[in-house]
Short mmCIF file of C-alpha atoms in Angstrom, two decimals:
data_model
loop_
_atom_site.label_atom_id
_atom_site.label_comp_id
_atom_site.label_asym_id
_atom_site.label_seq_id
_atom_site.Cartn_x
_atom_site.Cartn_y
_atom_site.Cartn_z
CA MET A 1363 15.42 -27.53 -12.63
CA LEU A 1364 14.76 -29.26 -15.97
CA LYS A 1365 17.73 -27.46 -17.53
CA ARG A 1366 20.07 -28.70 -14.75
CA PHE A 1367 18.79 -32.26 -15.12
CA LYS A 1368 19.33 -32.11 -18.88
CA GLU A 1369 22.91 -30.87 -18.38
CA TRP A 1370 23.55 -33.59 -15.76
CA LEU A 1371 22.13 -36.24 -18.10
CA GLU A 1372 24.26 -35.06 -21.05
CA VAL A 1373 27.41 -35.25 -18.89
CA ARG A 1374 26.49 -38.78 -17.69
CA ILE A 1375 25.84 -39.96 -21.26
CA ALA A 1376 29.21 -38.56 -22.38
CA ILE A 1377 31.00 -40.31 -19.48
CA MET A 1378 29.27 -43.65 -20.23
CA SER A 1379 30.16 -43.31 -23.89
CA ASP A 1380 33.81 -42.67 -23.02
CA LEU A 1381 33.85 -45.67 -20.65
CA SER A 1382 32.37 -48.01 -23.24
CA GLU A 1383 35.03 -46.93 -25.74
CA ILE A 1384 37.76 -47.59 -23.17
CA GLN A 1385 36.32 -50.99 -22.23
CA GLU A 1386 35.92 -52.24 -25.78
CA THR A 1387 38.73 -51.28 -28.14
CA ASN A 1388 38.22 -51.79 -31.85
CA LEU A 1389 39.48 -55.17 -32.98
CA ALA A 1390 41.41 -53.45 -35.77
CA GLU A 1391 43.33 -51.49 -33.12
CA LYS A 1392 44.08 -54.57 -30.99
CA VAL A 1393 45.52 -56.94 -33.57
CA ARG A 1394 49.05 -56.73 -34.86
CA LEU A 1395 50.19 -58.01 -38.24
CA SER A 1396 53.45 -59.80 -37.47
CA ASP A 1397 54.37 -59.66 -41.14
CA SER A 1398 52.73 -57.34 -43.62
CA THR A 1399 54.08 -59.17 -46.68
CA ILE A 1400 52.94 -62.49 -48.10
CA VAL A 1401 54.84 -64.51 -50.68
CA LEU A 1402 52.61 -66.07 -53.34
CA ASP A 1403 53.05 -69.38 -55.10
CA ASP A 1404 54.89 -67.61 -57.95
CA LYS A 1405 57.20 -65.84 -55.41
CA GLN A 1406 55.44 -62.52 -55.98
CA LEU A 1407 55.17 -60.27 -52.92
CA ILE A 1408 51.79 -58.91 -51.79
CA GLU A 1409 51.44 -56.23 -49.10
CA LEU A 1410 48.87 -56.70 -46.33
CA SER A 1411 47.26 -53.95 -44.28
CA ILE A 1412 44.33 -53.52 -41.93
CA ALA A 1413 41.51 -51.91 -43.91
CA VAL A 1414 40.32 -48.41 -43.05
CA GLU A 1415 37.40 -46.30 -44.27
CA SER A 1416 39.34 -45.01 -47.27
CA ASP A 1417 39.59 -48.64 -48.55
CA ILE A 1418 35.82 -48.93 -49.08
CA ALA A 1419 35.97 -47.96 -52.78
CA ASP A 1420 38.58 -50.68 -53.39
CA ILE A 1421 36.52 -53.30 -51.50
CA LEU A 1422 33.47 -52.40 -53.62
CA ARG A 1423 35.54 -52.65 -56.83
CA ILE A 1424 37.02 -56.03 -55.82
CA GLN A 1425 33.55 -57.42 -55.04
CA LYS A 1426 32.17 -56.21 -58.37
CA LEU A 1427 35.02 -57.83 -60.30
CA SER A 1428 34.89 -61.04 -58.26
CA TYR A 1429 31.12 -61.55 -58.16
CA ASN A 1430 30.14 -60.94 -61.81
CA GLY A 1431 29.09 -57.33 -61.25
CA THR A 1432 27.21 -57.83 -57.98
CA ILE A 1433 28.19 -56.26 -54.66
CA PRO A 1434 27.06 -58.40 -51.70
CA TRP A 1435 28.29 -55.85 -49.13
CA GLY A 1436 27.29 -52.33 -50.14
CA GLU A 1437 28.97 -49.06 -49.23
CA GLY A 1438 26.75 -48.41 -46.18
CA ALA A 1439 27.33 -51.88 -44.74
CA LEU A 1440 31.09 -51.61 -45.26
CA ARG A 1441 31.20 -48.16 -43.68
CA ARG A 1442 29.43 -49.53 -40.58
CA GLU A 1443 31.83 -52.47 -40.49
CA LEU A 1444 34.95 -50.30 -40.68
CA THR A 1445 33.84 -47.40 -38.50
CA HIS A 1446 31.33 -48.75 -35.97
CA ASN A 1447 31.65 -52.53 -35.60
CA LYS A 1448 34.26 -52.92 -32.86
CA ARG A 1449 34.45 -56.67 -33.49
CA ALA A 1450 35.08 -56.48 -37.23
CA LEU A 1451 38.44 -56.73 -38.95
CA TYR A 1452 39.16 -56.36 -42.66
CA LEU A 1453 42.51 -57.04 -44.29
CA MET A 1454 43.53 -55.64 -47.67
CA ALA A 1455 45.99 -57.26 -50.07
CA LYS A 1456 47.80 -54.96 -52.49
CA ASP A 1457 50.04 -55.67 -55.45
CA GLN A 1458 52.26 -52.63 -56.07
CA ASN A 1459 49.72 -50.36 -54.34
CA GLU A 1460 46.75 -51.78 -56.29
CA ALA A 1461 44.15 -53.45 -54.06
CA VAL A 1462 43.60 -56.98 -55.39
CA ALA A 1463 41.87 -58.81 -52.53
CA PHE A 1464 40.32 -58.48 -49.08
CA ILE A 1465 38.95 -60.59 -46.26
CA GLY A 1466 36.49 -59.62 -43.53
CA THR A 1467 35.94 -61.32 -40.17
CA TRP A 1468 34.15 -60.79 -36.87
CA PHE A 1469 35.63 -61.90 -33.54
CA VAL A 1470 32.65 -62.69 -31.30
CA ASP A 1471 32.24 -65.00 -28.29
CA GLY A 1472 35.44 -66.95 -28.85
CA GLU A 1473 34.85 -67.33 -32.58
CA SER A 1474 36.33 -65.68 -35.64
CA HIS A 1475 33.64 -65.72 -38.32
CA ILE A 1476 34.81 -64.96 -41.85
CA THR A 1477 32.12 -62.77 -43.40
CA ASN A 1478 33.55 -62.16 -46.86
CA ILE A 1479 36.61 -62.84 -48.98
CA ALA A 1480 37.24 -61.82 -52.58
CA VAL A 1481 40.17 -61.76 -55.00
CA ILE A 1482 40.06 -60.05 -58.40
CA PRO A 1483 39.86 -62.66 -61.21
CA GLU A 1484 43.33 -62.09 -62.69
CA LYS A 1485 44.93 -62.71 -59.26
CA GLN A 1486 42.96 -65.84 -58.36
CA ARG A 1487 44.54 -69.29 -57.97
CA ASN A 1488 47.97 -68.05 -56.89
CA GLY A 1489 47.72 -68.23 -53.10
CA ILE A 1490 46.24 -64.86 -52.09
CA ALA A 1491 42.98 -66.24 -50.66
CA TYR A 1492 44.86 -69.08 -48.94
CA SER A 1493 47.26 -66.58 -47.36
CA LEU A 1494 44.47 -64.22 -46.25
CA ILE A 1495 42.58 -67.05 -44.57
CA ASN A 1496 45.72 -68.24 -42.81
CA LYS A 1497 46.41 -64.69 -41.64
CA VAL A 1498 42.92 -64.53 -40.10
CA ILE A 1499 43.56 -67.89 -38.41
CA TYR A 1500 46.84 -66.58 -37.00
CA LEU A 1501 45.18 -63.39 -35.72
CA ALA A 1502 42.29 -65.41 -34.23
CA LYS A 1503 44.80 -67.48 -32.29
CA GLN A 1504 46.57 -64.29 -31.24
CA GLN A 1505 43.24 -63.04 -29.82
CA GLN A 1506 42.60 -66.43 -28.17
CA MET A 1507 39.58 -67.39 -30.28
CA ASP A 1508 38.47 -71.04 -30.09
CA LYS A 1509 37.55 -71.52 -33.74
CA VAL A 1510 37.16 -69.93 -37.17
CA SER A 1511 33.91 -70.40 -39.09
CA LEU A 1512 32.32 -69.37 -42.39
CA GLU A 1513 29.51 -70.06 -44.82
CA VAL A 1514 29.98 -70.83 -48.51
CA ARG A 1515 27.51 -71.40 -51.31
CA ILE A 1516 26.66 -75.08 -51.82
CA SER A 1517 27.50 -74.65 -55.53
CA ASN A 1518 30.92 -73.04 -54.93
CA LYS A 1519 33.09 -76.16 -55.03
CA GLN A 1520 36.27 -74.18 -55.79
CA ALA A 1521 35.98 -72.18 -52.55
CA GLN A 1522 35.01 -75.29 -50.57
CA ASN A 1523 38.14 -77.07 -51.81
CA LEU A 1524 40.26 -74.11 -50.69
CA TYR A 1525 38.71 -74.14 -47.21
CA LEU A 1526 39.21 -77.90 -46.94
CA LYS A 1527 42.86 -77.43 -47.95
CA VAL A 1528 43.29 -74.89 -45.13
CA GLY A 1529 41.80 -77.39 -42.67
CA PHE A 1530 38.13 -76.45 -42.35
CA LYS A 1531 35.56 -79.21 -41.87
CA LYS A 1532 31.97 -79.27 -43.08
CA SER A 1533 29.67 -78.68 -40.12
CA GLY A 1534 26.13 -78.12 -41.40
CA ILE A 1535 23.75 -76.67 -43.98
CA LYS A 1536 21.82 -73.38 -43.77
CA LYS A 1537 18.76 -73.74 -46.00
CA GLY A 1538 17.97 -70.82 -48.32
CA TYR A 1539 20.74 -68.73 -46.76
CA TYR A 1540 21.57 -66.49 -49.73
CA ALA A 1541 18.94 -63.79 -50.30
CA SER A 1542 19.69 -63.35 -54.01
CA ASN A 1543 18.55 -66.84 -55.05
CA HIS A 1544 17.81 -68.69 -51.76
CA GLU A 1545 20.72 -71.04 -52.33
CA ASP A 1546 21.76 -73.17 -49.37
CA ALA A 1547 25.01 -72.41 -47.53
CA LEU A 1548 27.50 -74.96 -46.34
CA GLU A 1549 28.77 -74.15 -42.84
CA MET A 1550 32.46 -74.88 -42.27
CA CYS A 1551 34.51 -74.70 -39.09
CA LEU A 1552 38.16 -74.88 -38.05
CA PRO A 1553 38.90 -75.56 -34.34
CA LEU A 1554 42.00 -73.61 -33.35
CA PHE A 1555 43.50 -76.19 -31.01
CA GLU A 1556 44.76 -77.93 -34.13
CA ASN A 1557 48.22 -77.04 -35.38
CA VAL A 1558 47.94 -73.88 -37.51
CA ARG A 1559 50.88 -72.65 -39.55
CA LYS A 1560 52.03 -69.07 -38.82
CA ILE A 1561 52.51 -67.08 -42.02
#
Protein backbone atom coordinates (compact mmCIF):
# COMPACT_ATOMS: atom_id res chain seq x y z
CA MET A 1 0.00 0.00 0.00
CA LEU A 2 2.77 2.44 0.96
CA LYS A 3 4.67 1.58 -2.23
CA ARG A 4 1.60 2.36 -4.39
CA PHE A 5 1.05 5.66 -2.59
CA LYS A 6 4.70 6.59 -3.10
CA GLU A 7 4.45 5.81 -6.84
CA TRP A 8 1.18 7.80 -7.10
CA LEU A 9 2.79 10.74 -5.27
CA GLU A 10 5.88 10.71 -7.52
CA VAL A 11 3.66 10.78 -10.63
CA ARG A 12 1.60 13.69 -9.21
CA ILE A 13 4.74 15.67 -8.34
CA ALA A 14 6.09 15.12 -11.87
CA ILE A 15 2.79 16.29 -13.41
CA MET A 16 2.68 19.41 -11.20
CA SER A 17 6.27 20.19 -12.08
CA ASP A 18 5.50 19.89 -15.80
CA LEU A 19 2.42 22.12 -15.42
CA SER A 20 4.35 24.82 -13.57
CA GLU A 21 6.96 24.85 -16.33
CA ILE A 22 4.24 25.19 -18.97
CA GLN A 23 2.47 27.97 -17.05
CA GLU A 24 5.58 30.05 -16.43
CA THR A 25 8.02 30.18 -19.31
CA ASN A 26 11.48 31.57 -18.69
CA LEU A 27 11.64 35.28 -19.42
CA ALA A 28 14.74 34.66 -21.55
CA GLU A 29 12.64 32.37 -23.78
CA LYS A 30 9.75 34.85 -24.09
CA VAL A 31 11.57 38.01 -25.12
CA ARG A 32 12.78 38.67 -28.63
CA LEU A 33 15.66 40.95 -29.53
CA SER A 34 14.36 42.93 -32.49
CA ASP A 35 17.91 43.91 -33.37
CA SER A 36 20.96 42.11 -32.07
CA THR A 37 23.39 44.86 -33.10
CA ILE A 38 23.91 48.24 -31.46
CA VAL A 39 25.82 51.13 -33.00
CA LEU A 40 28.03 52.99 -30.53
CA ASP A 41 28.84 56.68 -30.45
CA ASP A 42 32.01 56.01 -32.50
CA LYS A 43 29.96 53.99 -35.08
CA GLN A 44 31.43 50.73 -33.83
CA LEU A 45 29.08 47.72 -33.93
CA ILE A 46 28.45 45.64 -30.81
CA GLU A 47 26.57 42.32 -30.89
CA LEU A 48 23.85 41.66 -28.32
CA SER A 49 22.64 38.26 -27.16
CA ILE A 50 20.57 36.79 -24.36
CA ALA A 51 22.99 35.36 -21.78
CA VAL A 52 23.12 31.63 -21.14
CA GLU A 53 24.93 29.52 -18.55
CA SER A 54 28.11 29.37 -20.62
CA ASP A 55 28.38 33.20 -20.32
CA ILE A 56 28.92 33.06 -16.54
CA ALA A 57 32.73 33.14 -16.79
CA ASP A 58 32.53 36.28 -18.96
CA ILE A 59 30.08 37.97 -16.55
CA LEU A 60 32.44 37.23 -13.64
CA ARG A 61 35.42 38.62 -15.61
CA ILE A 62 33.51 41.79 -16.58
CA GLN A 63 32.48 42.39 -12.95
CA LYS A 64 36.06 41.92 -11.73
CA LEU A 65 37.41 44.40 -14.28
CA SER A 66 34.60 46.90 -13.70
CA TYR A 67 34.47 46.81 -9.89
CA ASN A 68 38.18 47.05 -8.98
CA GLY A 69 38.62 43.31 -8.48
CA THR A 70 35.39 42.64 -6.59
CA ILE A 71 32.58 40.40 -7.83
CA PRO A 72 29.19 41.49 -6.43
CA TRP A 73 27.35 38.56 -8.06
CA GLY A 74 29.28 35.33 -7.59
CA GLU A 75 29.21 32.21 -9.74
CA GLY A 76 26.51 30.46 -7.68
CA ALA A 77 24.19 33.48 -7.75
CA LEU A 78 24.66 33.91 -11.51
CA ARG A 79 24.05 30.21 -12.15
CA ARG A 80 20.75 30.44 -10.23
CA GLU A 81 19.81 33.57 -12.17
CA LEU A 82 20.48 32.01 -15.57
CA THR A 83 19.17 28.50 -14.93
CA HIS A 84 16.45 28.75 -12.28
CA ASN A 85 15.09 32.30 -12.04
CA LYS A 86 12.27 32.33 -14.60
CA ARG A 87 11.88 36.10 -14.22
CA ALA A 88 15.52 37.00 -14.82
CA LEU A 89 17.02 38.20 -18.09
CA TYR A 90 20.67 38.93 -18.81
CA LEU A 91 21.97 40.50 -22.00
CA MET A 92 25.58 40.21 -23.17
CA ALA A 93 27.39 42.76 -25.34
CA LYS A 94 30.28 41.47 -27.44
CA ASP A 95 32.88 43.26 -29.52
CA GLN A 96 34.22 40.86 -32.16
CA ASN A 97 33.23 37.86 -30.00
CA GLU A 98 34.81 39.30 -26.83
CA ALA A 99 32.30 39.91 -24.04
CA VAL A 100 32.66 43.55 -22.96
CA ALA A 101 29.46 44.28 -21.01
CA PHE A 102 26.27 42.82 -19.57
CA ILE A 103 23.03 43.88 -17.93
CA GLY A 104 20.73 41.88 -15.67
CA THR A 105 17.06 42.52 -14.91
CA TRP A 106 14.06 40.88 -13.27
CA PHE A 107 10.51 41.27 -14.61
CA VAL A 108 8.23 40.99 -11.57
CA ASP A 109 4.73 42.33 -10.85
CA GLY A 110 4.66 44.81 -13.72
CA GLU A 111 8.18 46.07 -13.04
CA SER A 112 11.52 45.54 -14.71
CA HIS A 113 14.17 45.89 -12.01
CA ILE A 114 17.75 46.27 -13.24
CA THR A 115 19.89 44.20 -10.89
CA ASN A 116 23.35 44.74 -12.35
CA ILE A 117 25.13 46.41 -15.24
CA ALA A 118 28.85 46.48 -15.98
CA VAL A 119 31.12 47.50 -18.86
CA ILE A 120 34.85 46.75 -18.96
CA PRO A 121 36.88 49.96 -18.34
CA GLU A 122 38.35 50.31 -21.84
CA LYS A 123 34.84 50.23 -23.37
CA GLN A 124 33.20 52.68 -20.97
CA ARG A 125 31.87 56.10 -22.02
CA ASN A 126 31.06 55.14 -25.61
CA GLY A 127 27.36 54.26 -25.38
CA ILE A 128 27.32 50.57 -24.43
CA ALA A 129 25.67 51.03 -21.02
CA TYR A 130 23.21 53.55 -22.47
CA SER A 131 22.28 51.11 -25.24
CA LEU A 132 21.91 48.15 -22.85
CA ILE A 133 19.59 50.13 -20.57
CA ASN A 134 17.50 51.26 -23.52
CA LYS A 135 17.29 47.66 -24.75
CA VAL A 136 15.94 46.58 -21.34
CA ILE A 137 13.41 49.43 -21.49
CA TYR A 138 12.31 48.30 -24.94
CA LEU A 139 11.95 44.67 -23.79
CA ALA A 140 10.07 45.77 -20.65
CA LYS A 141 7.58 47.60 -22.85
CA GLN A 142 7.36 44.54 -25.09
CA GLN A 143 6.42 42.48 -22.00
CA GLN A 144 3.94 45.19 -20.88
CA MET A 145 5.81 46.22 -17.73
CA ASP A 146 4.69 49.48 -16.09
CA LYS A 147 8.11 50.77 -15.07
CA VAL A 148 11.85 50.11 -14.87
CA SER A 149 13.67 50.59 -11.56
CA LEU A 150 17.17 50.25 -10.12
CA GLU A 151 19.41 51.14 -7.20
CA VAL A 152 22.75 52.92 -7.51
CA ARG A 153 25.37 53.85 -4.95
CA ILE A 154 24.91 57.36 -3.55
CA SER A 155 28.58 58.05 -4.40
CA ASN A 156 28.33 56.86 -8.03
CA LYS A 157 27.54 60.18 -9.71
CA GLN A 158 28.70 58.97 -13.14
CA ALA A 159 26.12 56.16 -13.18
CA GLN A 160 23.42 58.46 -11.79
CA ASN A 161 24.05 60.94 -14.60
CA LEU A 162 23.69 58.13 -17.16
CA TYR A 163 20.38 57.01 -15.66
CA LEU A 164 19.11 60.60 -15.60
CA LYS A 165 20.11 60.95 -19.26
CA VAL A 166 18.04 57.84 -20.11
CA GLY A 167 15.05 59.35 -18.28
CA PHE A 168 15.10 57.84 -14.80
CA LYS A 169 13.98 59.97 -11.85
CA LYS A 170 15.23 59.81 -8.28
CA SER A 171 12.59 58.13 -6.13
CA GLY A 172 14.07 57.42 -2.70
CA ILE A 173 17.01 56.37 -0.53
CA LYS A 174 17.73 52.90 0.89
CA LYS A 175 19.87 53.38 3.99
CA GLY A 176 22.90 51.10 4.37
CA TYR A 177 21.87 49.10 1.30
CA TYR A 178 25.30 47.88 0.17
CA ALA A 179 26.64 45.06 2.39
CA SER A 180 30.32 45.74 1.62
CA ASN A 181 30.42 49.17 3.28
CA HIS A 182 26.79 49.95 4.25
CA GLU A 183 26.64 52.78 1.73
CA ASP A 184 23.19 54.17 0.98
CA ALA A 185 21.53 53.43 -2.36
CA LEU A 186 19.63 55.92 -4.46
CA GLU A 187 16.44 54.40 -5.88
CA MET A 188 15.59 55.49 -9.43
CA CYS A 189 12.52 54.77 -11.53
CA LEU A 190 11.36 55.21 -15.12
CA PRO A 191 7.59 54.98 -15.79
CA LEU A 192 7.06 53.32 -19.16
CA PHE A 193 4.08 55.37 -20.28
CA GLU A 194 6.60 58.04 -21.24
CA ASN A 195 7.94 58.03 -24.77
CA VAL A 196 10.84 55.55 -24.94
CA ARG A 197 13.04 55.35 -28.01
CA LYS A 198 13.25 51.91 -29.69
CA ILE A 199 16.85 50.94 -30.42
